[in-house]
CSV table of C-alpha atoms and ligand atoms in Angstrom, one decimal:
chain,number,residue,atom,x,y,z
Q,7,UNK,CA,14.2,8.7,3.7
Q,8,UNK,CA,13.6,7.4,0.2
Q,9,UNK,CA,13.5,9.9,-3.4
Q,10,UNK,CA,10.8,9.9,-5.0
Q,11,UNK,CA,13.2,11.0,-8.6
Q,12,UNK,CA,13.4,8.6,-11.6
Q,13,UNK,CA,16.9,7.4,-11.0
Q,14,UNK,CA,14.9,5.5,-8.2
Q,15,UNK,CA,11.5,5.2,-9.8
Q,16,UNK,CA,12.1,3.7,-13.1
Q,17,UNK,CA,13.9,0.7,-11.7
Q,18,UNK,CA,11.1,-0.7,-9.5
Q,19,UNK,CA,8.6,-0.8,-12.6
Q,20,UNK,CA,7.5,-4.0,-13.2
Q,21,UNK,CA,4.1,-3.1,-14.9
Q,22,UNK,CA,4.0,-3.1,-18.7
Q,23,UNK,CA,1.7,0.4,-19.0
Q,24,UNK,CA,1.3,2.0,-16.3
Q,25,UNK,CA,4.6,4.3,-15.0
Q,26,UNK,CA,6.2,3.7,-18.3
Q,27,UNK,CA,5.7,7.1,-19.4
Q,28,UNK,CA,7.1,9.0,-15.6
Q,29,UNK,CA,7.2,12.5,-14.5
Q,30,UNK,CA,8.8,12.7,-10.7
Q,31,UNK,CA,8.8,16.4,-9.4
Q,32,UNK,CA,10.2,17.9,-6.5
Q,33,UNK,CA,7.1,20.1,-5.8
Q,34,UNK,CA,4.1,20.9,-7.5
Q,35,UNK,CA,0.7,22.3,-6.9
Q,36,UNK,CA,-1.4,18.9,-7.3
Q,37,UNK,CA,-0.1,15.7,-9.3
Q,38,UNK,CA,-3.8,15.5,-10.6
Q,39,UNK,CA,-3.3,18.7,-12.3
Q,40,UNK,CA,-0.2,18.1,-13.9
Q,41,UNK,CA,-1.9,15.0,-15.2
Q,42,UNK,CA,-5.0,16.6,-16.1
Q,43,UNK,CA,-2.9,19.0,-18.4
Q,44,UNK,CA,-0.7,16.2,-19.9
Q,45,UNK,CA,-3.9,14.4,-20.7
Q,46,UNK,CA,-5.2,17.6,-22.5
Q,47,UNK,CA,-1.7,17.5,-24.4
Q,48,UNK,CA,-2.5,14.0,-25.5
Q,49,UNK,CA,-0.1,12.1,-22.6
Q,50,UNK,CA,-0.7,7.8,-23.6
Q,51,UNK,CA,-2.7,5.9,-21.0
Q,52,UNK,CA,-0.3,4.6,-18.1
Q,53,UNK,CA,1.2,8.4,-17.8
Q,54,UNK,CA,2.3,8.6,-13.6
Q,55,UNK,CA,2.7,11.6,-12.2
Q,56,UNK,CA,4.9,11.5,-8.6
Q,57,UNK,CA,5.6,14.5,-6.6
Q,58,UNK,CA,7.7,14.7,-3.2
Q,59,UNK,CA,4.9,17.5,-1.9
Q,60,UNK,CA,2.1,19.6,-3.4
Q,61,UNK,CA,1.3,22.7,-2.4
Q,62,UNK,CA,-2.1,22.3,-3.3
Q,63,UNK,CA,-3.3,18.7,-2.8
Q,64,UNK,CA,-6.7,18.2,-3.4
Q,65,UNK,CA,-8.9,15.8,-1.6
Q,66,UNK,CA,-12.7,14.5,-2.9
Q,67,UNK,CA,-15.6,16.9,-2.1
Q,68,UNK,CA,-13.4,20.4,-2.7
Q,69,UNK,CA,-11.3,19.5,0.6
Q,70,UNK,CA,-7.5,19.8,1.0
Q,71,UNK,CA,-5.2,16.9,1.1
Q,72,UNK,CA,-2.7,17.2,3.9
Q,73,UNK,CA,1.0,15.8,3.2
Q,74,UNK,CA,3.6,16.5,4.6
Q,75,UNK,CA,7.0,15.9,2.5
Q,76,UNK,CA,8.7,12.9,2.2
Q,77,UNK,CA,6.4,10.7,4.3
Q,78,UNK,CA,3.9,10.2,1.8
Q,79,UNK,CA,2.7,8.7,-1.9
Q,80,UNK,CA,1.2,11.4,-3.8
Q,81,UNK,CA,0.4,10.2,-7.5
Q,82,UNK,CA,-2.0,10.6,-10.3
Q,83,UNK,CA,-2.4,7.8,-13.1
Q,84,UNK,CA,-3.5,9.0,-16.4
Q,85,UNK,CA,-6.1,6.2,-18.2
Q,86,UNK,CA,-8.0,6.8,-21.4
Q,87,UNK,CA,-10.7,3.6,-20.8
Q,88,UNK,CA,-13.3,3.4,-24.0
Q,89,UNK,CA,-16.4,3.0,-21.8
Q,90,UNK,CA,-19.3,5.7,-21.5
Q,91,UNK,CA,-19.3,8.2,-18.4
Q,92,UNK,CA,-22.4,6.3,-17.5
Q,93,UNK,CA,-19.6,3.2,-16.5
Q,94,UNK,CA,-17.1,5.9,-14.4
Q,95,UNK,CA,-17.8,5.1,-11.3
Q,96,UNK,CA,-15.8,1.6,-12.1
Q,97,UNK,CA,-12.6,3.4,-12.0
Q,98,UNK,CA,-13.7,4.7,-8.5
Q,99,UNK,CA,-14.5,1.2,-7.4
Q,100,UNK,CA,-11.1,-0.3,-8.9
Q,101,UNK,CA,-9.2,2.3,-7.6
Q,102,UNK,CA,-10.2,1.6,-4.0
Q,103,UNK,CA,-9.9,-2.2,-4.6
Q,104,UNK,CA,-6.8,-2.4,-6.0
Q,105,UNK,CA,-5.1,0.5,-3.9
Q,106,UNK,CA,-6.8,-1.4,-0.4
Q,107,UNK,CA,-5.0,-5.0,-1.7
Q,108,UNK,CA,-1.9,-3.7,-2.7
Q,109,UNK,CA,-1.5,-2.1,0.7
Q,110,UNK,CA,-2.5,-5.5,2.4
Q,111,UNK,CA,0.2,-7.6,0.1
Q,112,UNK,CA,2.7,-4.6,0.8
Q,113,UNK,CA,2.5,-4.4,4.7
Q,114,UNK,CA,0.3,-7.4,5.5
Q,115,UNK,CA,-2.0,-4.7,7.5
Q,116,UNK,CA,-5.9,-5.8,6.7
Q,117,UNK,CA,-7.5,-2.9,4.6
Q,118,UNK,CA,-11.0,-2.0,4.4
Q,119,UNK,CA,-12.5,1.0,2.7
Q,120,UNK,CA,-14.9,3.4,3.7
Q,121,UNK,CA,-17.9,3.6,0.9
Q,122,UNK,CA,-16.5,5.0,-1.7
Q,123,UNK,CA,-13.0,4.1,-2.0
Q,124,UNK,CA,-11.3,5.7,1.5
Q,125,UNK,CA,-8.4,3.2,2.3
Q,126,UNK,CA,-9.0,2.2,6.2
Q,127,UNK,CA,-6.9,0.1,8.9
Q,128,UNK,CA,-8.5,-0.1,11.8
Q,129,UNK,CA,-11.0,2.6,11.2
Q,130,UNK,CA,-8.5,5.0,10.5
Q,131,UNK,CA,-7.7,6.6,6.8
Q,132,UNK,CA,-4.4,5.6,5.1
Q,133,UNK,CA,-5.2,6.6,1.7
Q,134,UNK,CA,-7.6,8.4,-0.3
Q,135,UNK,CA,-8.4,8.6,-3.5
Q,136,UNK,CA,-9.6,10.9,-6.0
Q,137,UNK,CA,-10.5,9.8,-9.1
Q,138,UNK,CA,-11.3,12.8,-12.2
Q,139,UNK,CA,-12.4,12.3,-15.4
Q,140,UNK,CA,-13.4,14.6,-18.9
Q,141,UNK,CA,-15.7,13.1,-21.3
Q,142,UNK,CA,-17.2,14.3,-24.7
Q,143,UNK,CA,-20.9,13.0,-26.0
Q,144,UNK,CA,-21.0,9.1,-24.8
Q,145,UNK,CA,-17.1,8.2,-24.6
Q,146,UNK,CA,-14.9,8.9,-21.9
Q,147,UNK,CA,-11.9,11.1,-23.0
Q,148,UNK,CA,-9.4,11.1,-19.8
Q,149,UNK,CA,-9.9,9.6,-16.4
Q,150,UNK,CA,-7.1,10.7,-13.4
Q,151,UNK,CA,-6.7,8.7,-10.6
Q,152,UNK,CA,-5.1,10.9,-8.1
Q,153,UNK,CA,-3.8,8.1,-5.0
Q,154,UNK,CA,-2.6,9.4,-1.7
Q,155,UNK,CA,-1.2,7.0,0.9
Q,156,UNK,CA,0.1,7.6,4.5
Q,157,UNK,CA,3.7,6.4,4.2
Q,158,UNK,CA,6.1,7.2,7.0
Q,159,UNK,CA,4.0,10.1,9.2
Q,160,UNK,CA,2.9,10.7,12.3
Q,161,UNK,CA,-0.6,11.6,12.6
Q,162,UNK,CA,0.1,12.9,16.0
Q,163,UNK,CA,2.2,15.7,14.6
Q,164,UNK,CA,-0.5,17.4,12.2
Q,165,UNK,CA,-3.9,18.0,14.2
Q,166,UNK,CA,-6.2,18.1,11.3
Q,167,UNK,CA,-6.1,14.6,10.7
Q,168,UNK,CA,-4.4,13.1,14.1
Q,169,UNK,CA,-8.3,11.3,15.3
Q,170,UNK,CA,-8.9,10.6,11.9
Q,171,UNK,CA,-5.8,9.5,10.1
Q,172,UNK,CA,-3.1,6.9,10.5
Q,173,UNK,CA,0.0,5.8,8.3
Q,174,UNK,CA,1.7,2.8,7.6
Q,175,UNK,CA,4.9,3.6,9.7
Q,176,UNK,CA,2.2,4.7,12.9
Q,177,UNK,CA,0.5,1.1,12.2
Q,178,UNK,CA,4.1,-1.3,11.8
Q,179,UNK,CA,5.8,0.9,14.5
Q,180,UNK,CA,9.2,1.3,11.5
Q,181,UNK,CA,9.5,3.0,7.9
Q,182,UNK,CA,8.8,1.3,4.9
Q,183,UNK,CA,10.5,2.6,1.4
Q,184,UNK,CA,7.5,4.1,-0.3
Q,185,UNK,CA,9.1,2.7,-3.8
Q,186,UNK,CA,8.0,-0.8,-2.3
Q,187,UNK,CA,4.2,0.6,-1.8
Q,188,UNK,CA,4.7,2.3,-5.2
Q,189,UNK,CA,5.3,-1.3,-7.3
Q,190,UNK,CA,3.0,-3.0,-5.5
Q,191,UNK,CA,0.1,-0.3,-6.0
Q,192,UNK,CA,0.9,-0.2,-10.0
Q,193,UNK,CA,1.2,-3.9,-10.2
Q,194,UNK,CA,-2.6,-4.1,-8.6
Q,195,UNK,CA,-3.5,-1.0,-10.5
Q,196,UNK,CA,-2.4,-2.4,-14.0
Q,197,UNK,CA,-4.0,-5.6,-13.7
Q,198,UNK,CA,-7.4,-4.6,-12.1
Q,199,UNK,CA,-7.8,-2.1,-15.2
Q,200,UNK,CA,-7.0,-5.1,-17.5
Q,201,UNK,CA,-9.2,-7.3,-16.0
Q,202,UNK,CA,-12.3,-4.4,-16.0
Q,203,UNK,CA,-11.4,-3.8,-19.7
Q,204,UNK,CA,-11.3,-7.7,-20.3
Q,205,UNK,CA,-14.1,-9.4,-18.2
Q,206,UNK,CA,-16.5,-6.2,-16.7
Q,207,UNK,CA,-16.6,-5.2,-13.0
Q,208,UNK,CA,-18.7,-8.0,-11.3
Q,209,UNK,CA,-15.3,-9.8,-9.5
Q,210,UNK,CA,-13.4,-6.5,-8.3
Q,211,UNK,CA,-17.0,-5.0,-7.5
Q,212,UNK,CA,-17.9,-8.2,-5.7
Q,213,UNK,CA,-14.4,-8.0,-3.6
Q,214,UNK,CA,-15.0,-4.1,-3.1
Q,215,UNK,CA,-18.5,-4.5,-1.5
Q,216,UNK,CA,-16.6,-7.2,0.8
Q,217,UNK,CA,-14.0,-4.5,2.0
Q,218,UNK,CA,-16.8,-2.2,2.9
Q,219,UNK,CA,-16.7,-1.4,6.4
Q,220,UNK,CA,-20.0,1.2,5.5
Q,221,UNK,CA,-21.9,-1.9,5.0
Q,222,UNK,CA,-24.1,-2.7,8.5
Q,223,UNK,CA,-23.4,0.8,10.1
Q,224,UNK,CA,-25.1,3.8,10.8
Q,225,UNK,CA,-23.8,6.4,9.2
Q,226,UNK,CA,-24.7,10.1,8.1
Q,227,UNK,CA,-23.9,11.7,4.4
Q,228,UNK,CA,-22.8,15.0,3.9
Q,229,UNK,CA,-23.5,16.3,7.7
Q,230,UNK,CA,-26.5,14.6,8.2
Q,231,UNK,CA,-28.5,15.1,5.1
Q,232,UNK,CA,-28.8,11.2,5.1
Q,233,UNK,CA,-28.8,9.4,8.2
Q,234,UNK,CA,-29.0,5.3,7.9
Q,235,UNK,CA,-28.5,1.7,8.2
Q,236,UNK,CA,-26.3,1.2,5.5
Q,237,UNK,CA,-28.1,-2.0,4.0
Q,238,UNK,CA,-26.1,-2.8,0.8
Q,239,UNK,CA,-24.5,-0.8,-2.7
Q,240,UNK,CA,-26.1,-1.2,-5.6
Q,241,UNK,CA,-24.6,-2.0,-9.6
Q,242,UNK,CA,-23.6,1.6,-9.8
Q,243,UNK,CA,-21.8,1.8,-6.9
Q,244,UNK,CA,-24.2,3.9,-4.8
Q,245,UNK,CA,-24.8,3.5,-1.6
Q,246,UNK,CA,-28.4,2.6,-0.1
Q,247,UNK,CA,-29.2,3.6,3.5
Q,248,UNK,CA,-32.2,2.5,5.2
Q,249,UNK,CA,-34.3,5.3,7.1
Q,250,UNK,CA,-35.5,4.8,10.6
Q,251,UNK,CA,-38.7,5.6,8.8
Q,252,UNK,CA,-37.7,2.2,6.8
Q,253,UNK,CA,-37.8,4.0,3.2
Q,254,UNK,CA,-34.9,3.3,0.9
Q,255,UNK,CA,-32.5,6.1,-0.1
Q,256,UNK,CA,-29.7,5.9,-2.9
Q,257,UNK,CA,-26.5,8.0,-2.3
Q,258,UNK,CA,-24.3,8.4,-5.0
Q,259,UNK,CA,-22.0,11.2,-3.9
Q,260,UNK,CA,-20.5,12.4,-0.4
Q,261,UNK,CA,-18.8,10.9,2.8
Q,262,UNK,CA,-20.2,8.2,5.0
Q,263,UNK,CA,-19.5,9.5,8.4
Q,264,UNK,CA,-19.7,6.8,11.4
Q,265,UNK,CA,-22.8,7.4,13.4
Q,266,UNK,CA,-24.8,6.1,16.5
Q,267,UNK,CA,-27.8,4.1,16.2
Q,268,UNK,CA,-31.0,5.9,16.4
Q,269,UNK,CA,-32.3,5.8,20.0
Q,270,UNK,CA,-35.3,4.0,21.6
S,310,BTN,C1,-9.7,12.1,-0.6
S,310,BTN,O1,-9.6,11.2,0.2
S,310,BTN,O2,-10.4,13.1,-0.4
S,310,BTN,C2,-8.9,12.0,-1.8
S,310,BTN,C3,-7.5,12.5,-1.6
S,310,BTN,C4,-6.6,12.3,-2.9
S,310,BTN,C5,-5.2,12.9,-2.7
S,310,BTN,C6,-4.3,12.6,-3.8
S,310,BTN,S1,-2.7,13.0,-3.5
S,310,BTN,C7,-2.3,12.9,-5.2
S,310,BTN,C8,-3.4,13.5,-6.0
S,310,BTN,N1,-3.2,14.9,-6.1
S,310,BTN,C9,-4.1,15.6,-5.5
S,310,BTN,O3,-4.2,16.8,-5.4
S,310,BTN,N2,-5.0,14.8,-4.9
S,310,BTN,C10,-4.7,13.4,-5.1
């Protein structure tokens, strides 16, 4: 099994900000919180946070994050953008992107996402991603992207997630050193951020909408509150679900569970 530790880390860097300032710990509650507190201390953008297991891992929507030590990337990226929280939901749309191609270029497994930014191959989740931010007034003042990804685990073992989840070792049928995943993921990271920063959303959105295996299903938001045809996203990133009763609704937070058509 491969150390997560900075003897290890540091070597494999080949970005220019992000993981230049590194903190590797054995254990920790939640790598987003360690980053949230070094981003209160003033911590430079490109601050990564690594950690061999949390004992309080923290998924989207107040849910827990399951990972079991050793077999997975658990990390939280510390960016200071200068855009309005108005422009946020970028980062969540990046993330995804960037996390979903650099786990295709890594392990040559196709990756879609489920809307927002869930990391899927073959329907099942290999990453998620959890993306916090503070702001004060009009200006963003720390965002934390908080990445986990489904390294070398069996989802059989653990039966929370065993229908649900799959890994990259359950998918290749052998390990992979998570350092590779880890380069590869900050490499994509770094220069989808640049390129936001640089030239706006519209190519990375444009790619994101194409990994969206949401788009063309029927699915249900937060147990059943929506139910729909999901038709399309919109600039903001939301999601717009067409009702049986063919009125347009706009979802902008919550999970997009798989569902069956509506009957006859
Ligand atoms: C989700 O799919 O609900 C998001 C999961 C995010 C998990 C990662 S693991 C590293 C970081 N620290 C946390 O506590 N959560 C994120």
């Amino acid at each position: 099994m491969d150390r997560i530790d900075r003897e290890s880390v540091a070597p494999i860097i080949r970005t220019r900000c992000f993981g230049r300032h590194l903190v590797c710990l054995d254990a920790t509650s939640s790598t987003n919180n360690v980053a949230r507190a070094m981003a209160l201390e003033g911590a430079p953008e490109g601050t990564l946070v690594l950690a061999e297991e949390q004992r309080a891992g923290r998924g989207r929507l107040g849910r827990r994050w399951l990972a079991p030590p050793g077999g997975c990337l658990l990390m939280s990226l510390l960016l200071r953008p200068p855009i309005p929280p108005s422009e946020a939901f970028a980062l969540t749309i990046l993330a995804g992107t960037a996390t979903a191609r650099a786990v295709e270029r890594a392990t040559g497994l196709p990756c879609q996402l489920k809307w927002p930014n869930d990391v899927l191959v073959r329907g099942r989740k290999m990453a998620g991603i959890l993306c916090e931010m503070s702001a004060t007034g009009d200006r963003l003042d720390w965002a934390v992207l908080g990445i986990g990804l489904n390294v070398n685990l069996d989802p059989a073992l653990y039966p929370e997630i065993a229908a649900t989840a799959t890994s990259v070792s359950h998918e290749l049928g052998r390990s992979l050193p998570r350092l590779l995943l880890l380069a590869t993921l900050l490499d994509e990271l770094e220069a989808d951020y640049f390129r936001f920063l640089r030239d706006g959303l519209a190519a990375i959105r444009s790619e994101w909408r194409r990994r969206l295996a949401t788009l063309g299903q029927w699915v249900s938001v937060e147990d059943g509150a929506h139910y729909g045809l999901a038709e399309d996203v919109d600039e903001t990133g939301a999601l717009l679900l067409r009702q049986s009763d063919g009125t347009l609704v706009r979802v902008t937070v919550g999970d997009a569970a798989l569902e069956y058509p509506p009957g006859p």
